[in-house]
Amino acid sequence: VLAAPDGRVVLTTDVMVEGPDFRRAWSLPAELGWKAAATNLADVAAMGARATGLLVALTAPGSTQVALLEGIADGLAAACAALAPGCGVVGGDLTRSPTLTIAVTAIGSLDGRAPVLRSGARPGDVLAYAGRLGLAAAGLRLLFDAGEADVAAVQRLRAERADLLAEQLAPSPPIDAGPVAADAGATAMLDVSDGLLLDATRIARASGVVLDLHRAALDADVAAVRAASGLDLQAALAAVLGGGEDHGLLACFPADVPLPVGFRRLGDVRSGEPAVLLDGDPLAAAGWDSFAAEH
Ligand SMILES: [Mg+2]
């Protein structure tokens, strides 16, 4: 039973399937639950809403150990407690299937705010971001390099690059920044699920504007990726621009309002044919597309 004081409810859903979305060789059960919650909480936050509950539909092979399911449940609860206090699992379903999948539907309340869509950015706005960029993709790249079969290599990676892998396996996006951005007057917002360029392109197209990213504004992100992963400059920049799974909040704000705490300026919003530029130069919209190729 939904109680929505202003009559509007925010809903989002995101499914994680073993194989395309996660590998048991890389993730602990609690990390799977954490990530399933965090990705959905970020989608609620990107509307300017506060998450109030999760519905979780889980499928697993009949041979699955109960401890695995308990671990997933623990991770879901821990992520809610850490990222969206007051939110928790309110229902769901469990059934047998050859494939382990975790499908989460998140419910959110706008608490009287107007929803922040992708389509409201206007020329003259400031493009800003809350969260980290590129680290999740860099962590995934190191996991792919280690492979699935070499258990020792994965364990060594988990020990040596724990912080970096956490960005990929159990991310902590700035969920509370969503309602804060809405209150500050954000004109457009989404969470960066599929890569900065691709998600910025979604705002540019929906709003009919040009988003011009400042390369210098990404220097700290590129440096952080290089320091945490050992990737070279080009690979680090590619992770920052196109990596995906950052789940930070990309938002536009009117130029005359102070950026809310947690947000930093990444660029400008201008008029013109919808596009994303880097220091004024066109960029191809690279990013994650589930159907682009076999992953
Ligand atoms: Mg998302």
Short mmCIF file of C-alpha atoms and ligand atoms in Angstrom, two decimals:
data_model
loop_
_atom_site.label_atom_id
_atom_site.label_comp_id
_atom_site.label_asym_id
_atom_site.label_seq_id
_atom_site.Cartn_x
_atom_site.Cartn_y
_atom_site.Cartn_z
CA VAL A 1 0.00 0.00 0.00
CA LEU A 2 1.54 3.26 -1.13
CA ALA A 3 1.07 6.44 0.82
CA ALA A 4 2.02 9.32 -1.47
CA PRO A 5 1.24 12.62 0.21
CA ASP A 6 1.26 14.60 -3.03
CA GLY A 7 -0.19 11.80 -5.17
CA ARG A 8 2.98 11.13 -7.14
CA VAL A 9 5.28 8.14 -6.79
CA VAL A 10 8.67 7.57 -8.43
CA LEU A 11 9.27 4.03 -9.69
CA THR A 12 12.33 2.50 -11.30
CA THR A 13 13.57 -0.99 -12.00
CA ASP A 14 16.92 -2.54 -12.77
CA VAL A 15 17.82 -6.20 -13.23
CA MET A 16 21.16 -7.91 -12.70
CA VAL A 17 21.74 -11.22 -14.52
CA GLU A 18 24.66 -13.54 -13.84
CA GLY A 19 26.89 -13.37 -16.89
CA PRO A 20 26.17 -10.03 -18.56
CA ASP A 21 25.86 -8.08 -15.31
CA PHE A 22 27.96 -9.90 -12.72
CA ARG A 23 30.27 -12.85 -12.17
CA ARG A 24 30.14 -15.01 -9.07
CA ALA A 25 33.91 -15.37 -9.30
CA TRP A 26 34.29 -11.62 -8.70
CA SER A 27 31.46 -10.63 -6.36
CA LEU A 28 30.62 -11.73 -2.84
CA PRO A 29 26.87 -12.36 -2.29
CA ALA A 30 26.57 -9.27 -0.08
CA GLU A 31 28.18 -7.18 -2.84
CA LEU A 32 25.57 -8.40 -5.33
CA GLY A 33 22.78 -7.31 -3.01
CA TRP A 34 24.48 -4.00 -2.27
CA LYS A 35 24.95 -3.17 -5.93
CA ALA A 36 21.39 -4.16 -6.85
CA ALA A 37 20.12 -1.73 -4.21
CA ALA A 38 22.61 1.07 -4.96
CA THR A 39 21.91 1.20 -8.70
CA ASN A 40 18.17 1.50 -8.11
CA LEU A 41 18.57 4.02 -5.28
CA ALA A 42 20.64 6.18 -7.66
CA ASP A 43 17.84 6.11 -10.23
CA VAL A 44 15.32 7.30 -7.61
CA ALA A 45 17.72 10.00 -6.43
CA ALA A 46 18.18 11.21 -10.00
CA MET A 47 14.50 12.23 -10.06
CA GLY A 48 15.02 14.33 -6.94
CA ALA A 49 13.12 11.74 -4.92
CA ARG A 50 13.73 9.90 -1.64
CA ALA A 51 13.68 6.10 -1.85
CA THR A 52 11.06 4.57 0.41
CA GLY A 53 11.11 0.85 -0.46
CA LEU A 54 12.49 -1.90 -2.68
CA LEU A 55 10.68 -4.87 -4.22
CA VAL A 56 13.14 -7.66 -4.97
CA ALA A 57 12.45 -10.52 -7.39
CA LEU A 58 15.16 -13.15 -7.24
CA THR A 59 15.68 -16.25 -9.35
CA ALA A 60 18.30 -18.90 -8.56
CA PRO A 61 19.20 -22.47 -9.54
CA GLY A 62 17.81 -25.20 -7.29
CA SER A 63 21.34 -26.08 -6.15
CA THR A 64 21.92 -22.59 -4.69
CA GLN A 65 23.20 -22.51 -1.12
CA VAL A 66 20.92 -20.67 1.32
CA ALA A 67 23.96 -18.70 2.47
CA LEU A 68 24.19 -17.07 -0.98
CA LEU A 69 20.61 -15.80 -0.77
CA GLU A 70 21.15 -14.65 2.81
CA GLY A 71 24.25 -12.78 1.66
CA ILE A 72 22.31 -11.02 -1.08
CA ALA A 73 19.59 -10.07 1.43
CA ASP A 74 22.22 -8.77 3.86
CA GLY A 75 23.78 -6.66 1.09
CA LEU A 76 20.42 -5.19 0.08
CA ALA A 77 19.70 -4.23 3.70
CA ALA A 78 23.20 -2.84 4.29
CA ALA A 79 23.09 -0.64 1.20
CA CYS A 80 19.69 0.76 2.17
CA ALA A 81 20.89 1.47 5.71
CA ALA A 82 24.05 3.19 4.47
CA LEU A 83 22.77 5.06 1.42
CA ALA A 84 19.05 5.62 2.00
CA PRO A 85 18.17 5.34 5.69
CA GLY A 86 14.48 4.59 6.14
CA CYS A 87 14.32 2.59 2.91
CA GLY A 88 14.31 -1.21 2.95
CA VAL A 89 13.05 -4.30 1.18
CA VAL A 90 9.24 -4.27 1.44
CA GLY A 91 8.39 -7.27 -0.71
CA GLY A 92 9.31 -9.46 -3.62
CA ASP A 93 9.41 -12.97 -4.97
CA LEU A 94 11.78 -15.92 -5.18
CA THR A 95 11.71 -18.69 -7.77
CA ARG A 96 13.85 -21.40 -9.34
CA SER A 97 15.67 -20.72 -12.60
CA PRO A 98 18.87 -21.88 -14.32
CA THR A 99 20.22 -18.33 -13.96
CA LEU A 100 20.83 -16.24 -10.86
CA THR A 101 19.08 -12.90 -11.37
CA ILE A 102 18.27 -10.04 -9.01
CA ALA A 103 15.52 -7.72 -10.20
CA VAL A 104 14.87 -4.69 -8.01
CA THR A 105 12.02 -2.21 -8.31
CA ALA A 106 12.54 0.89 -6.20
CA ILE A 107 9.80 3.20 -4.95
CA GLY A 108 10.42 6.83 -4.11
CA SER A 109 8.62 9.86 -2.76
CA LEU A 110 9.07 13.36 -4.15
CA ASP A 111 7.99 14.81 -0.79
CA GLY A 112 6.21 17.60 -2.65
CA ARG A 113 9.11 18.45 -4.96
CA ALA A 114 8.73 18.68 -8.73
CA PRO A 115 10.45 15.72 -10.41
CA VAL A 116 13.75 16.57 -12.11
CA LEU A 117 13.60 15.25 -15.68
CA ARG A 118 16.27 14.99 -18.37
CA SER A 119 14.55 17.56 -20.51
CA GLY A 120 14.81 20.74 -18.47
CA ALA A 121 18.38 21.92 -19.15
CA ARG A 122 18.58 25.42 -20.66
CA PRO A 123 21.38 27.35 -22.39
CA GLY A 124 23.33 29.24 -19.74
CA ASP A 125 22.96 26.50 -17.13
CA VAL A 126 25.97 25.02 -15.38
CA LEU A 127 26.65 21.29 -15.88
CA ALA A 128 27.67 19.69 -12.58
CA TYR A 129 28.31 16.28 -11.10
CA ALA A 130 28.24 14.65 -7.68
CA GLY A 131 30.22 11.46 -7.21
CA ARG A 132 33.23 9.72 -8.67
CA LEU A 133 33.99 9.04 -12.33
CA GLY A 134 35.86 6.21 -14.02
CA LEU A 135 36.83 4.17 -10.98
CA ALA A 136 34.07 1.57 -11.43
CA ALA A 137 35.08 1.00 -15.05
CA ALA A 138 38.76 0.79 -14.12
CA GLY A 139 37.91 -1.81 -11.48
CA LEU A 140 35.95 -3.82 -14.04
CA ARG A 141 38.85 -3.68 -16.46
CA LEU A 142 41.22 -5.09 -13.83
CA LEU A 143 38.72 -7.86 -13.08
CA PHE A 144 38.49 -8.76 -16.77
CA ASP A 145 42.29 -8.79 -16.92
CA ALA A 146 42.40 -11.18 -13.97
CA GLY A 147 39.75 -13.40 -15.57
CA GLU A 148 37.31 -15.71 -13.87
CA ALA A 149 39.21 -18.99 -13.83
CA ASP A 150 42.26 -17.74 -11.94
CA VAL A 151 40.90 -17.61 -8.38
CA ALA A 152 44.27 -16.62 -6.94
CA ALA A 153 44.56 -13.67 -9.33
CA VAL A 154 41.09 -12.43 -8.36
CA GLN A 155 41.90 -12.78 -4.66
CA ARG A 156 45.18 -10.92 -5.11
CA LEU A 157 43.33 -8.15 -6.93
CA ARG A 158 40.71 -7.96 -4.18
CA ALA A 159 43.49 -7.60 -1.59
CA GLU A 160 45.63 -5.11 -3.50
CA ARG A 161 42.92 -2.92 -5.06
CA ALA A 162 40.14 -3.22 -2.51
CA ASP A 163 38.99 0.41 -2.73
CA LEU A 164 38.95 0.41 -6.52
CA LEU A 165 37.06 -2.88 -6.74
CA ALA A 166 34.49 -1.61 -4.25
CA GLU A 167 33.62 1.13 -6.76
CA GLN A 168 32.65 -1.58 -9.23
CA LEU A 169 31.33 -4.33 -6.94
CA ALA A 170 29.61 -2.38 -4.15
CA PRO A 171 29.33 1.30 -5.17
CA SER A 172 28.30 4.09 -2.79
CA PRO A 173 26.82 6.82 -4.98
CA PRO A 174 25.78 10.10 -3.34
CA ILE A 175 22.09 9.19 -3.03
CA ASP A 176 21.24 12.07 -0.71
CA ALA A 177 22.53 14.55 -3.31
CA GLY A 178 19.45 13.90 -5.48
CA PRO A 179 16.80 15.64 -3.34
CA VAL A 180 19.40 18.30 -2.45
CA ALA A 181 19.92 19.04 -6.15
CA ALA A 182 16.16 19.23 -6.73
CA ASP A 183 15.77 21.65 -3.82
CA ALA A 184 18.61 23.77 -5.25
CA GLY A 185 16.73 24.16 -8.53
CA ALA A 186 18.30 21.49 -10.77
CA THR A 187 16.80 21.79 -14.25
CA ALA A 188 17.80 18.30 -15.48
CA MET A 189 19.39 15.28 -13.84
CA LEU A 190 20.22 11.61 -14.27
CA ASP A 191 22.58 9.13 -12.72
CA VAL A 192 25.61 8.14 -14.76
CA SER A 193 24.90 4.44 -15.31
CA ASP A 194 26.20 3.98 -18.84
CA GLY A 195 29.09 6.44 -19.01
CA LEU A 196 29.44 10.21 -18.70
CA LEU A 197 29.32 10.82 -22.47
CA LEU A 198 26.33 8.59 -23.19
CA ASP A 199 24.31 9.85 -20.24
CA ALA A 200 25.24 13.48 -20.96
CA THR A 201 24.05 12.88 -24.53
CA ARG A 202 20.69 11.76 -23.13
CA ILE A 203 20.31 15.11 -21.33
CA ALA A 204 21.51 17.03 -24.42
CA ARG A 205 18.96 15.32 -26.66
CA ALA A 206 16.05 15.45 -24.22
CA SER A 207 16.69 19.12 -23.47
CA GLY A 208 17.71 20.17 -26.99
CA VAL A 209 21.00 21.71 -25.83
CA VAL A 210 24.78 21.42 -26.20
CA LEU A 211 26.70 20.21 -23.15
CA ASP A 212 30.33 21.35 -23.22
CA LEU A 213 32.53 19.42 -20.80
CA HIS A 214 35.72 21.04 -19.55
CA ARG A 215 38.68 18.69 -19.89
CA ALA A 216 40.40 20.39 -16.93
CA ALA A 217 37.40 19.59 -14.72
CA LEU A 218 38.09 15.90 -15.30
CA ASP A 219 41.81 16.07 -14.43
CA ALA A 220 41.28 14.97 -10.83
CA ASP A 221 39.11 12.04 -11.94
CA VAL A 222 41.67 10.90 -14.50
CA ALA A 223 44.46 11.19 -11.92
CA ALA A 224 42.42 9.23 -9.36
CA VAL A 225 41.76 6.44 -11.86
CA ARG A 226 45.44 6.26 -12.80
CA ALA A 227 46.56 6.19 -9.18
CA ALA A 228 44.03 3.53 -8.17
CA SER A 229 44.37 1.26 -11.19
CA GLY A 230 47.74 1.85 -12.84
CA LEU A 231 46.00 2.46 -16.20
CA ASP A 232 47.72 4.83 -18.63
CA LEU A 233 46.41 8.31 -19.42
CA GLN A 234 44.34 7.33 -22.47
CA ALA A 235 42.75 4.33 -20.77
CA ALA A 236 42.01 6.40 -17.66
CA LEU A 237 40.39 9.17 -19.71
CA ALA A 238 38.34 6.56 -21.57
CA ALA A 239 37.17 5.14 -18.23
CA VAL A 240 36.17 8.61 -17.00
CA LEU A 241 34.32 9.58 -20.18
CA GLY A 242 32.77 6.29 -21.23
CA GLY A 243 33.22 3.74 -18.49
CA GLY A 244 29.83 3.63 -16.86
CA GLU A 245 28.50 2.30 -13.56
CA ASP A 246 29.65 5.42 -11.71
CA HIS A 247 26.08 6.11 -10.55
CA GLY A 248 26.93 9.66 -9.52
CA LEU A 249 24.44 12.41 -10.37
CA LEU A 250 24.87 14.56 -13.48
CA ALA A 251 22.75 17.68 -13.19
CA CYS A 252 22.23 21.11 -14.69
CA PHE A 253 21.66 24.18 -12.54
CA PRO A 254 20.80 27.78 -13.37
CA ALA A 255 24.03 29.80 -13.39
CA ASP A 256 22.80 32.15 -10.67
CA VAL A 257 22.32 29.50 -7.97
CA PRO A 258 25.25 28.25 -5.88
CA LEU A 259 26.06 24.60 -6.62
CA PRO A 260 24.78 22.46 -3.75
CA VAL A 261 27.24 20.67 -1.49
CA GLY A 262 28.72 17.63 -3.19
CA PHE A 263 28.39 18.98 -6.74
CA ARG A 264 31.27 20.31 -8.82
CA ARG A 265 31.18 22.05 -12.16
CA LEU A 266 32.00 19.87 -15.17
CA GLY A 267 31.02 22.24 -17.95
CA ASP A 268 28.46 24.52 -19.53
CA VAL A 269 25.10 24.26 -21.25
CA ARG A 270 24.78 26.11 -24.55
CA SER A 271 22.32 26.43 -27.38
CA GLY A 272 22.79 24.48 -30.63
CA GLU A 273 22.24 21.08 -32.20
CA PRO A 274 22.11 18.61 -29.29
CA ALA A 275 25.62 17.28 -28.68
CA VAL A 276 28.24 16.68 -26.02
CA LEU A 277 31.56 18.47 -26.53
CA LEU A 278 34.91 18.35 -24.78
CA ASP A 279 36.44 21.83 -24.65
CA GLY A 280 34.29 22.71 -27.65
CA ASP A 281 35.18 19.65 -29.77
CA PRO A 282 32.63 16.96 -30.72
CA LEU A 283 32.81 13.57 -29.02
CA ALA A 284 31.24 10.27 -30.04
CA ALA A 285 28.78 9.02 -27.43
CA ALA A 286 30.72 6.01 -26.18
CA GLY A 287 29.20 4.10 -23.29
CA TRP A 288 27.59 0.93 -22.11
CA ASP A 289 24.92 -0.59 -24.35
CA SER A 290 23.63 -3.99 -23.20
CA PHE A 291 22.87 -5.01 -26.78
CA ALA A 292 25.94 -3.58 -28.50
CA ALA A 293 28.00 -6.78 -28.38
CA GLU A 294 28.63 -9.92 -26.40
CA HIS A 295 30.21 -8.91 -23.11
MG MG B 1 20.92 4.35 -13.33
#
